PDB file of C-alpha atoms in Angstrom:
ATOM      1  CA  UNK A  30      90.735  88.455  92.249  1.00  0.00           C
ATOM      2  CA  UNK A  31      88.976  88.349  95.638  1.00  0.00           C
ATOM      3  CA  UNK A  32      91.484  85.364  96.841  1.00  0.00           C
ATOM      4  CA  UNK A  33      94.560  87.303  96.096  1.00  0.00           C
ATOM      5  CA  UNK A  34      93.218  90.406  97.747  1.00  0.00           C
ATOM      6  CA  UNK A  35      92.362  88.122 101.087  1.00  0.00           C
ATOM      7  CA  UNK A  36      95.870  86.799 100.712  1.00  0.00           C
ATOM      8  CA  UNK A  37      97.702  90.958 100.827  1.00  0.00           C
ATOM      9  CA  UNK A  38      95.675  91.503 103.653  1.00  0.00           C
ATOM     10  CA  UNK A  39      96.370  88.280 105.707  1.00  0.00           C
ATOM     11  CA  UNK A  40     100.177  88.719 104.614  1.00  0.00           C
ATOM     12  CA  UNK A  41      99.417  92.596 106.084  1.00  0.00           C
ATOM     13  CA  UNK A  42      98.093  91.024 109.314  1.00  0.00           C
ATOM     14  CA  UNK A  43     100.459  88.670 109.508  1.00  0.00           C
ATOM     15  CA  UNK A  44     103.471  90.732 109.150  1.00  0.00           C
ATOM     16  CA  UNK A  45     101.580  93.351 111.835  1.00  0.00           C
ATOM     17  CA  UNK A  46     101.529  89.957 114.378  1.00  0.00           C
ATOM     18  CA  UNK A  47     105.154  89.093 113.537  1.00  0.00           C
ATOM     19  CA  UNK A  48     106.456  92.511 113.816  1.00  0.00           C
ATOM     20  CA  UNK A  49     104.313  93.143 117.447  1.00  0.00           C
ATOM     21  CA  UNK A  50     105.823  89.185 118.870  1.00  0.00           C
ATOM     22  CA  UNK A  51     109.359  90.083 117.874  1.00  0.00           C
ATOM     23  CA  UNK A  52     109.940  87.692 114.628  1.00  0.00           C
ATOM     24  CA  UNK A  53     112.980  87.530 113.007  1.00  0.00           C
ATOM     25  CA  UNK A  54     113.409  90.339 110.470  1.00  0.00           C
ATOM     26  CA  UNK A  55     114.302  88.170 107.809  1.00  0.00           C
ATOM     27  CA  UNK A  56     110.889  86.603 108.599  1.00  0.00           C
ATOM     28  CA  UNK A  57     108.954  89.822 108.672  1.00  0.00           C
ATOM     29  CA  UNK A  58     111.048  91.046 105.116  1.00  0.00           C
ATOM     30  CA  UNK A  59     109.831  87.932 103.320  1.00  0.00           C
ATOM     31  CA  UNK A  60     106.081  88.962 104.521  1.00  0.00           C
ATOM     32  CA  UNK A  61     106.435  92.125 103.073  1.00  0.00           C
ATOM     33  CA  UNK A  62     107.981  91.033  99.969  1.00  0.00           C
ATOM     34  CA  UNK A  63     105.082  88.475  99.181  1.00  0.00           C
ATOM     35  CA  UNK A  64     102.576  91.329 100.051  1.00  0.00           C
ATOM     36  CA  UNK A  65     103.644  93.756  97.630  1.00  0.00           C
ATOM     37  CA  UNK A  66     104.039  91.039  95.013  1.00  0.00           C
ATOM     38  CA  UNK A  67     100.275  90.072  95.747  1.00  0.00           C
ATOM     39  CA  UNK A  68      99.696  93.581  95.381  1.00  0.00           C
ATOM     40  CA  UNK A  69     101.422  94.293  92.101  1.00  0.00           C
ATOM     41  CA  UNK A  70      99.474  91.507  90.922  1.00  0.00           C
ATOM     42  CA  UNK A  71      96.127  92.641  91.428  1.00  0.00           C
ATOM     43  CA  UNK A  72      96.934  96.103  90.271  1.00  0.00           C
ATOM     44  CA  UNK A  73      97.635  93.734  86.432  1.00  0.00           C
ATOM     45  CA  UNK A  74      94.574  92.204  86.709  1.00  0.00           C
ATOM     46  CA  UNK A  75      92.791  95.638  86.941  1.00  0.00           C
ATOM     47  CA  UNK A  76      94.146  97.022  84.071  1.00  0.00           C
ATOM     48  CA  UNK A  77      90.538  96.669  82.111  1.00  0.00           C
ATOM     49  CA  UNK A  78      88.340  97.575  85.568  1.00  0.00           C
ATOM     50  CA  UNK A  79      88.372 101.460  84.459  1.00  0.00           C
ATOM     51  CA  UNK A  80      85.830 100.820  81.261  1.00  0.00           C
ATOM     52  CA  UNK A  81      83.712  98.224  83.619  1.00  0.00           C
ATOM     53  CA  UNK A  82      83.111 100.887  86.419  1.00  0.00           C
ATOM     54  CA  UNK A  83      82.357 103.145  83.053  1.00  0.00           C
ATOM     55  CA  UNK A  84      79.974 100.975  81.779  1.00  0.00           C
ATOM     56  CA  UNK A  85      78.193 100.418  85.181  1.00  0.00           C
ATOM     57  CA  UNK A  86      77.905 104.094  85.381  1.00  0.00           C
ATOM     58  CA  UNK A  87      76.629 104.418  82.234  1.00  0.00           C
ATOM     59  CA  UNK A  88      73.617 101.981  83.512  1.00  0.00           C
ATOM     60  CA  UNK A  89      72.709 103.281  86.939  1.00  0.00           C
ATOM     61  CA  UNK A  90      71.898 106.683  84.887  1.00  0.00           C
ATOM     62  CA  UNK A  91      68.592 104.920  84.312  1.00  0.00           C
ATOM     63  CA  UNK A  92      67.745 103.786  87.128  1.00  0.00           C
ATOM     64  CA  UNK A  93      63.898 105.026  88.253  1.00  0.00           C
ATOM     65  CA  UNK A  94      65.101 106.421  91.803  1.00  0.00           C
ATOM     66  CA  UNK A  95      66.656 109.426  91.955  1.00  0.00           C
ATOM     67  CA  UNK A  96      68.962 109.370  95.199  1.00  0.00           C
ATOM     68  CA  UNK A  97      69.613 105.586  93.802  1.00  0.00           C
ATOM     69  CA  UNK A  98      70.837 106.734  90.750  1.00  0.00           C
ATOM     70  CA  UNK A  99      73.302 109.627  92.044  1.00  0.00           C
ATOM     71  CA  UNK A 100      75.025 107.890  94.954  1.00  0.00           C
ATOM     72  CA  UNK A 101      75.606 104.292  92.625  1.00  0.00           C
ATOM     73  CA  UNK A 102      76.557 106.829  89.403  1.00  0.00           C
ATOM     74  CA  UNK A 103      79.070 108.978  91.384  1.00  0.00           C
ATOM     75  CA  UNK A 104      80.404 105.707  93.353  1.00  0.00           C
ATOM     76  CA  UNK A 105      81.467 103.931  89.715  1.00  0.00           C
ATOM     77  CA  UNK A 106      82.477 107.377  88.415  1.00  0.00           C
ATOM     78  CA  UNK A 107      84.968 107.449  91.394  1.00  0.00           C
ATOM     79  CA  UNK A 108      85.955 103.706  91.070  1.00  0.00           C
ATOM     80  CA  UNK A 109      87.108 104.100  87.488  1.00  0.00           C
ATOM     81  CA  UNK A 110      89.005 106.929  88.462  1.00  0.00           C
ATOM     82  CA  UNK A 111      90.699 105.124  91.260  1.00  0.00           C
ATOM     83  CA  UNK A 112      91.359 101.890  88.390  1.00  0.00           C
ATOM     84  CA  UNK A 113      92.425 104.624  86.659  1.00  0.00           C
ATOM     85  CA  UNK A 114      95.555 105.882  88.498  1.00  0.00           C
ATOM     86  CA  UNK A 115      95.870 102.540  89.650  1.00  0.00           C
ATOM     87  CA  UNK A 116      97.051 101.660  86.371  1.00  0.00           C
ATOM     88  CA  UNK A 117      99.717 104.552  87.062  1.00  0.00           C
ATOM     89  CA  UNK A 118     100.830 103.076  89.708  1.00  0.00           C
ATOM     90  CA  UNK A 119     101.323  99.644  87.973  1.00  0.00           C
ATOM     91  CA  UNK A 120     102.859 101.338  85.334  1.00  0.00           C
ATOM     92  CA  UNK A 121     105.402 103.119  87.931  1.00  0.00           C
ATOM     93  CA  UNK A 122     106.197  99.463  90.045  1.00  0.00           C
ATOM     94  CA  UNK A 123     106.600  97.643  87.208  1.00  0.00           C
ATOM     95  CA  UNK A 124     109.049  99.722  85.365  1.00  0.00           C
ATOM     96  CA  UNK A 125     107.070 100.593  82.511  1.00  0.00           C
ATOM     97  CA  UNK A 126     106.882 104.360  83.518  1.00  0.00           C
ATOM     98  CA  UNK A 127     109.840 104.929  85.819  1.00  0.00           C
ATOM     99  CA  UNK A 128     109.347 108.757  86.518  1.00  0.00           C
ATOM    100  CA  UNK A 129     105.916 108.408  87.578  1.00  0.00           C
ATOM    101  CA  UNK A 130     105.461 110.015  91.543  1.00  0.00           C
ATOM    102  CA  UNK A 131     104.104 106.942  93.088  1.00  0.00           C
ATOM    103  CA  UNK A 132     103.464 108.930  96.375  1.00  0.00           C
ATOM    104  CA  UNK A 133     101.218 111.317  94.521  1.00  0.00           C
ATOM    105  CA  UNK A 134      99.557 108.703  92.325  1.00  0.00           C
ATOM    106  CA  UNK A 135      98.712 106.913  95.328  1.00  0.00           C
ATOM    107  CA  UNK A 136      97.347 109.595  97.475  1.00  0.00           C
ATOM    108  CA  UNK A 137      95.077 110.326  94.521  1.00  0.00           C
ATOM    109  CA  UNK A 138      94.398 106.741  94.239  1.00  0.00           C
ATOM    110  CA  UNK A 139      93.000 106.383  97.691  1.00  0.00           C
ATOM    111  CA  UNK A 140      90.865 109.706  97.518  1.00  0.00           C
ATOM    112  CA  UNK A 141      88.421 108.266  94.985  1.00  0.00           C
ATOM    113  CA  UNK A 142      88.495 104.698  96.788  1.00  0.00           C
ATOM    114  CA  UNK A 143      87.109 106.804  99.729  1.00  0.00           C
ATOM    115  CA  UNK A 144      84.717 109.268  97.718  1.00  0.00           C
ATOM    116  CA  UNK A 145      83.187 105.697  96.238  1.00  0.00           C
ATOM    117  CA  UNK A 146      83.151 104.109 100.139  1.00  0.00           C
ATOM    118  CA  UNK A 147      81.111 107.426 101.101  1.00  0.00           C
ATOM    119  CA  UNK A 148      78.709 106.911  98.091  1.00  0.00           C
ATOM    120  CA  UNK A 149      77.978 103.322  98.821  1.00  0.00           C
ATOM    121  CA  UNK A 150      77.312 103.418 102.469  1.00  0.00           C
ATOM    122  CA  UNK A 151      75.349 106.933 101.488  1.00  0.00           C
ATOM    123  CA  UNK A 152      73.310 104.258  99.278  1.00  0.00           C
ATOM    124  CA  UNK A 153      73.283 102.055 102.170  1.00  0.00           C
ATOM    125  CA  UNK A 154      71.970 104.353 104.776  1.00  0.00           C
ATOM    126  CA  UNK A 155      69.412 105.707 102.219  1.00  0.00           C
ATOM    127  CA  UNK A 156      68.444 101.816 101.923  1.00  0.00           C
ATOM    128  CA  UNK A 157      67.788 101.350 105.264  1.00  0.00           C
ATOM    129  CA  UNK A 158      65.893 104.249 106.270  1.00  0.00           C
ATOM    130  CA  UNK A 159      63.503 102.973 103.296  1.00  0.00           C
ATOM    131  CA  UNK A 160      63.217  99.689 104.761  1.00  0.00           C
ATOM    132  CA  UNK A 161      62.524 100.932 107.966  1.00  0.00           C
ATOM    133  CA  UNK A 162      60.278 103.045 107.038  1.00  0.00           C
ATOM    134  CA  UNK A 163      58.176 100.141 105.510  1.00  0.00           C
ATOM    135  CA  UNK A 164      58.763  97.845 108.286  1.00  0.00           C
ATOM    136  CA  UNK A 165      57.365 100.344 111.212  1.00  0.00           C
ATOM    137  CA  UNK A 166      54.430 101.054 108.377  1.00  0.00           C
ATOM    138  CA  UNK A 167      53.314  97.279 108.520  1.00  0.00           C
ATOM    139  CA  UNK A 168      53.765  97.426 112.161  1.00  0.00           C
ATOM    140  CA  UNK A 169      51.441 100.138 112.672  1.00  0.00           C
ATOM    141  CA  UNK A 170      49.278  98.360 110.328  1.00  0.00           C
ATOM    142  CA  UNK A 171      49.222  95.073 112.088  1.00  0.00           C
ATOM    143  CA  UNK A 172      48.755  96.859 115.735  1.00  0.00           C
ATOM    144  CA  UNK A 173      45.958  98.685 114.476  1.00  0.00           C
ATOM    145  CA  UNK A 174      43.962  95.914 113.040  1.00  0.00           C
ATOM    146  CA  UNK A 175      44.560  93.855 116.468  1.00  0.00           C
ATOM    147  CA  UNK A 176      43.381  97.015 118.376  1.00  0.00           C
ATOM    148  CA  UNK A 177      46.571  97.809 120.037  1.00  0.00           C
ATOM    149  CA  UNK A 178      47.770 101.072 121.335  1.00  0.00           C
ATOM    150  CA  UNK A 179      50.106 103.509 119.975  1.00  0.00           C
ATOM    151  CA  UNK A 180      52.656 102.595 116.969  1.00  0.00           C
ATOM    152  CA  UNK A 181      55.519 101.169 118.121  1.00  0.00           C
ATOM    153  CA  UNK A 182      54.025 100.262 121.634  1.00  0.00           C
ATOM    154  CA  UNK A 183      54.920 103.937 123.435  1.00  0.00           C
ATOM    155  CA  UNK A 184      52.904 105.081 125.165  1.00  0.00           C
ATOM    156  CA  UNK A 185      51.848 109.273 124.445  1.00  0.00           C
ATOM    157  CA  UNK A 186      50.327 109.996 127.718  1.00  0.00           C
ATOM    158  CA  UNK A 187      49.625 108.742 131.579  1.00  0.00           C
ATOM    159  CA  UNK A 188      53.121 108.235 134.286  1.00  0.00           C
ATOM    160  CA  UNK A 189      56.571 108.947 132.573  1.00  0.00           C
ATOM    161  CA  UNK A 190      54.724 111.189 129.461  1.00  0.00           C
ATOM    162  CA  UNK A 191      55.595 113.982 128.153  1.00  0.00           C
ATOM    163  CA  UNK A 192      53.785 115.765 130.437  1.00  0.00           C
ATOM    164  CA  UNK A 193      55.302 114.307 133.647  1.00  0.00           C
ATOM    165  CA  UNK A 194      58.405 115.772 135.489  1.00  0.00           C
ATOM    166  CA  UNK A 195      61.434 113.982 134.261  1.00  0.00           C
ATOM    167  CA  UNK A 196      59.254 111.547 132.239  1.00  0.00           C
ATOM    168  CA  UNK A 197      61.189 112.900 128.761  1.00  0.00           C
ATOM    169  CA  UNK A 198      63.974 111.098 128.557  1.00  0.00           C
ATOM    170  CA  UNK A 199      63.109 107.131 129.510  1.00  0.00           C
ATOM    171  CA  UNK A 200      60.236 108.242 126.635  1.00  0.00           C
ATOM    172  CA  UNK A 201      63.731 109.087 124.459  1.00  0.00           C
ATOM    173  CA  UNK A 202      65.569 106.140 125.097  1.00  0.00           C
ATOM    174  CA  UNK A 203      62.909 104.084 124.663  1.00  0.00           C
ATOM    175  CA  UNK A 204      62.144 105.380 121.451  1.00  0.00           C
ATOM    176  CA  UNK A 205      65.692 105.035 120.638  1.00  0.00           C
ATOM    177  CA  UNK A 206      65.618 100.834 121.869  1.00  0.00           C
ATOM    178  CA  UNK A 207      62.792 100.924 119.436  1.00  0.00           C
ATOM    179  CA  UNK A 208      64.489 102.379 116.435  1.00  0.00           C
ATOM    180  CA  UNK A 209      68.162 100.152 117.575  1.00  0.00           C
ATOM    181  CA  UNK A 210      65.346  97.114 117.189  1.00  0.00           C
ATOM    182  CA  UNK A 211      63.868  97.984 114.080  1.00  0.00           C
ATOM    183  CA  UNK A 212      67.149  98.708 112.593  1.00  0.00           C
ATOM    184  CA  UNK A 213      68.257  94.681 113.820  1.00  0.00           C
ATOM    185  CA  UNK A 214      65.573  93.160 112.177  1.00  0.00           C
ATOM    186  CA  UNK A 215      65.489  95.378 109.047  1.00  0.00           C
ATOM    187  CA  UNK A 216      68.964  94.047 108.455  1.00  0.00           C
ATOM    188  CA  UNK A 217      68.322  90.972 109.666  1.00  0.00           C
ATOM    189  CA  UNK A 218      65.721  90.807 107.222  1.00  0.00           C
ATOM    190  CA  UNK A 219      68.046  91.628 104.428  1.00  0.00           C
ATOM    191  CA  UNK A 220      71.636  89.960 104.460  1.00  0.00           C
ATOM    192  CA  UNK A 221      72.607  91.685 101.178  1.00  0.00           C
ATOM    193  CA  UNK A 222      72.358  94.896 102.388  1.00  0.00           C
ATOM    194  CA  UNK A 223      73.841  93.783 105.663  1.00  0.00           C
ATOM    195  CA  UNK A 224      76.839  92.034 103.983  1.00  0.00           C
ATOM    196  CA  UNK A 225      77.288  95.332 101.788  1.00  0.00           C
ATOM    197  CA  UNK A 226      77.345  97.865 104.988  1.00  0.00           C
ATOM    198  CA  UNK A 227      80.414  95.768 106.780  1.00  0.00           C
ATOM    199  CA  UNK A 228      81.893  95.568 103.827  1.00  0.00           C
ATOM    200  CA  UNK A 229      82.044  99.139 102.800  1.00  0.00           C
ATOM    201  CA  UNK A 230      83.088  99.936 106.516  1.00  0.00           C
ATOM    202  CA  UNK A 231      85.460  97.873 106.962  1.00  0.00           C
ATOM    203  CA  UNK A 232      86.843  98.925 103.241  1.00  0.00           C
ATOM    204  CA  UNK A 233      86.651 102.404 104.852  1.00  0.00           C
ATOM    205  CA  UNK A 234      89.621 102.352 107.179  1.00  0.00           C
ATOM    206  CA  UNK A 235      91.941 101.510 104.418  1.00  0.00           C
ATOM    207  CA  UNK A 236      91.967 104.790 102.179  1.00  0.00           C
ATOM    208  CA  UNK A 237      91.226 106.825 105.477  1.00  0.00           C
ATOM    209  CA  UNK A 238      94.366 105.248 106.976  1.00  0.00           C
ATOM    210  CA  UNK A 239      96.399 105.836 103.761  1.00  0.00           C
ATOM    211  CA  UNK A 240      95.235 109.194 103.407  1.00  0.00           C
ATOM    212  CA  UNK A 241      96.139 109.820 106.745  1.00  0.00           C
ATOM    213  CA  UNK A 242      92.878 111.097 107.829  1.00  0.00           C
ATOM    214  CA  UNK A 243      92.638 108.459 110.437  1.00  0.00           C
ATOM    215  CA  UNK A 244      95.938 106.348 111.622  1.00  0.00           C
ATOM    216  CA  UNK A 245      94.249 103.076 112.876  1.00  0.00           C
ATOM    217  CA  UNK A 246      97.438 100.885 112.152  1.00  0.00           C
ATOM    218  CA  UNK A 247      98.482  97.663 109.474  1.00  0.00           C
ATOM    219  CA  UNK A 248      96.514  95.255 111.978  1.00  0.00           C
ATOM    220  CA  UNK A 249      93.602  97.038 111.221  1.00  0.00           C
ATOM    221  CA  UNK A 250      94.258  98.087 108.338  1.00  0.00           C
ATOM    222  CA  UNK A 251      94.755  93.755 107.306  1.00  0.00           C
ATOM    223  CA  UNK A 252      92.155  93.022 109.428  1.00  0.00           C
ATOM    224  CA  UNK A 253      89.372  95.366 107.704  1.00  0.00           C
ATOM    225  CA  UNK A 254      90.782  94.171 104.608  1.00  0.00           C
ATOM    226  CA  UNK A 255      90.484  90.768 105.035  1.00  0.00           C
ATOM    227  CA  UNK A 256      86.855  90.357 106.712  1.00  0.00           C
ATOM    228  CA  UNK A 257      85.636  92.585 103.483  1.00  0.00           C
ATOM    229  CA  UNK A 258      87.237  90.278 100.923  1.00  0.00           C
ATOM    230  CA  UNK A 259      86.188  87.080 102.781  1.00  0.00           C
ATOM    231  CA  UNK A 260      82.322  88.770 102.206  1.00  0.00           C
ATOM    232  CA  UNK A 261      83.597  89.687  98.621  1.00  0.00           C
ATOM    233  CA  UNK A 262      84.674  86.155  98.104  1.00  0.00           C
ATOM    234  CA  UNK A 263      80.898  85.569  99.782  1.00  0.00           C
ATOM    235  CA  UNK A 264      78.898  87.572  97.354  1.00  0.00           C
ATOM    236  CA  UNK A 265      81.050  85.371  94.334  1.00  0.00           C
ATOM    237  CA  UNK A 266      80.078  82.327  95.692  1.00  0.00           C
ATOM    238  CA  UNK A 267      76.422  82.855  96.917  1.00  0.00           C
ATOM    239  CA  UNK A 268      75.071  85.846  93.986  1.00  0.00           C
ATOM    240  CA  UNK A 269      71.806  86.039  95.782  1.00  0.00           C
ATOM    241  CA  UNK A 270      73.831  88.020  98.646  1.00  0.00           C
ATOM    242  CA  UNK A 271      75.150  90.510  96.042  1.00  0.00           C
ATOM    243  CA  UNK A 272      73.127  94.008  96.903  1.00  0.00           C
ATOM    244  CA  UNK A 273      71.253  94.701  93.586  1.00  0.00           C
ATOM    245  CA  UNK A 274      70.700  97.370  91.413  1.00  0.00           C
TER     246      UNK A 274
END
């Protein structure tokens, strides 16, 4: 499943580099053609992923956190929704269901992929602040028990404080270095949850792009989709990458 979604997007980025260095159009046709083929066939071999994102719904109702449990519910509720008229639209490209309004089905289609995007990088975010939060802790910890000075090395007082003239902001950008650096080894510290953040933002420019809500173009659009099935492909291959619950 992951290789023939990394193939529609690398036929989508390679129709986008054909198009921009003049190809022939019979060239550029054929790209297109193999692309929505590629895509017709992963929309078959969805047909069951409704009841899945059901079922892992149905799960992440017990998990013990509570911000946990709504962002990963609501992000599966929205995914079986979006299997759901993706089924539709199978229905409609195949032939099976002739009068169906792709256009609409599709719009609809890439409104829950976003809704689930938001939820998982909501999850994400929620994530990292938590780890964060631990990691400054044990810092603090460990610069206390050597006897060093204030958490995070800034210093409160003396030249450039708070209460010197113009001594506010270095303090602020400082303090912001000092959160940019936590934030790099947090996620250095954790490649699943690193791997999962590209991939939902790069998955992000594709429904806001279809929707309309942001125009970023098909190289992007192939681009993003490519790098996040490549780390799809990733998570398959290595499972201890896979961000759990």
């Amino acid at each position: 499943m992951g290789k023939l979604r990394a193939a529609q997007y690398a036929c989508s980025l390679l129709g986008h580099a054909l198009q921009k260095h003049g190809a022939s159009p019979e060239l550029q046709k054929q790209i297109r053609q193999l692309e929505g083929h590629l895509s017709l066939g992963r929309k078959l071999l969805r047909l069951g992923n409704s009841a899945d994102a059901l079922e892992s719904a149905k799960r992440a109702v017990h998990l013990s956190d509570v911000v946990l449990r709504f962002c990963i519910t609501v992000s599966h509720l929205n995914r079986a929704l979006y299997f759901a008229c993706d089924n539709v639209l199978w229905a409609g490209k195949s032939g099976l269901a002739p009068r169906v309004d792709q256009e609409k089905w599709a719009q609809r289609s890439f409104r829950y992929y976003l809704f689930s995007l938001i939820m998982n990088l909501s999850r994400d975010a929620y994530e990292i602040r938590l780890l964060m939060e631990q990691e400054s802790s044990a810092c603090s910890r460990r610069m206390k028990g050597s006897g060093g000075g204030a958490p995070g090395g800034i210093e409160t007082a003396g030249p450039g404080g708070p209460g010197t003239p113009g001594g506010g902001l270095p303090q602020l950008a400082l303090k912001l270095q000092l959160r940019v650096l936590l934030l790099a080894r947090v996620l250095r510290g954790h490649p699943p949850l690193l791997l999962d953040v590209v991939r939902n933002a790069c998955d992000l420019f594709i429904p806001l792009d279809k929707l309309g809500l942001w125009r970023c173009g098909p190289g992007i659009v192939g681009l993003c989709g490519l790098v996040s099935s490549i780390l799809s492909i990733l998570t398959l291959v290595c499972p201890w990458l896979r961000l759990k619950p």
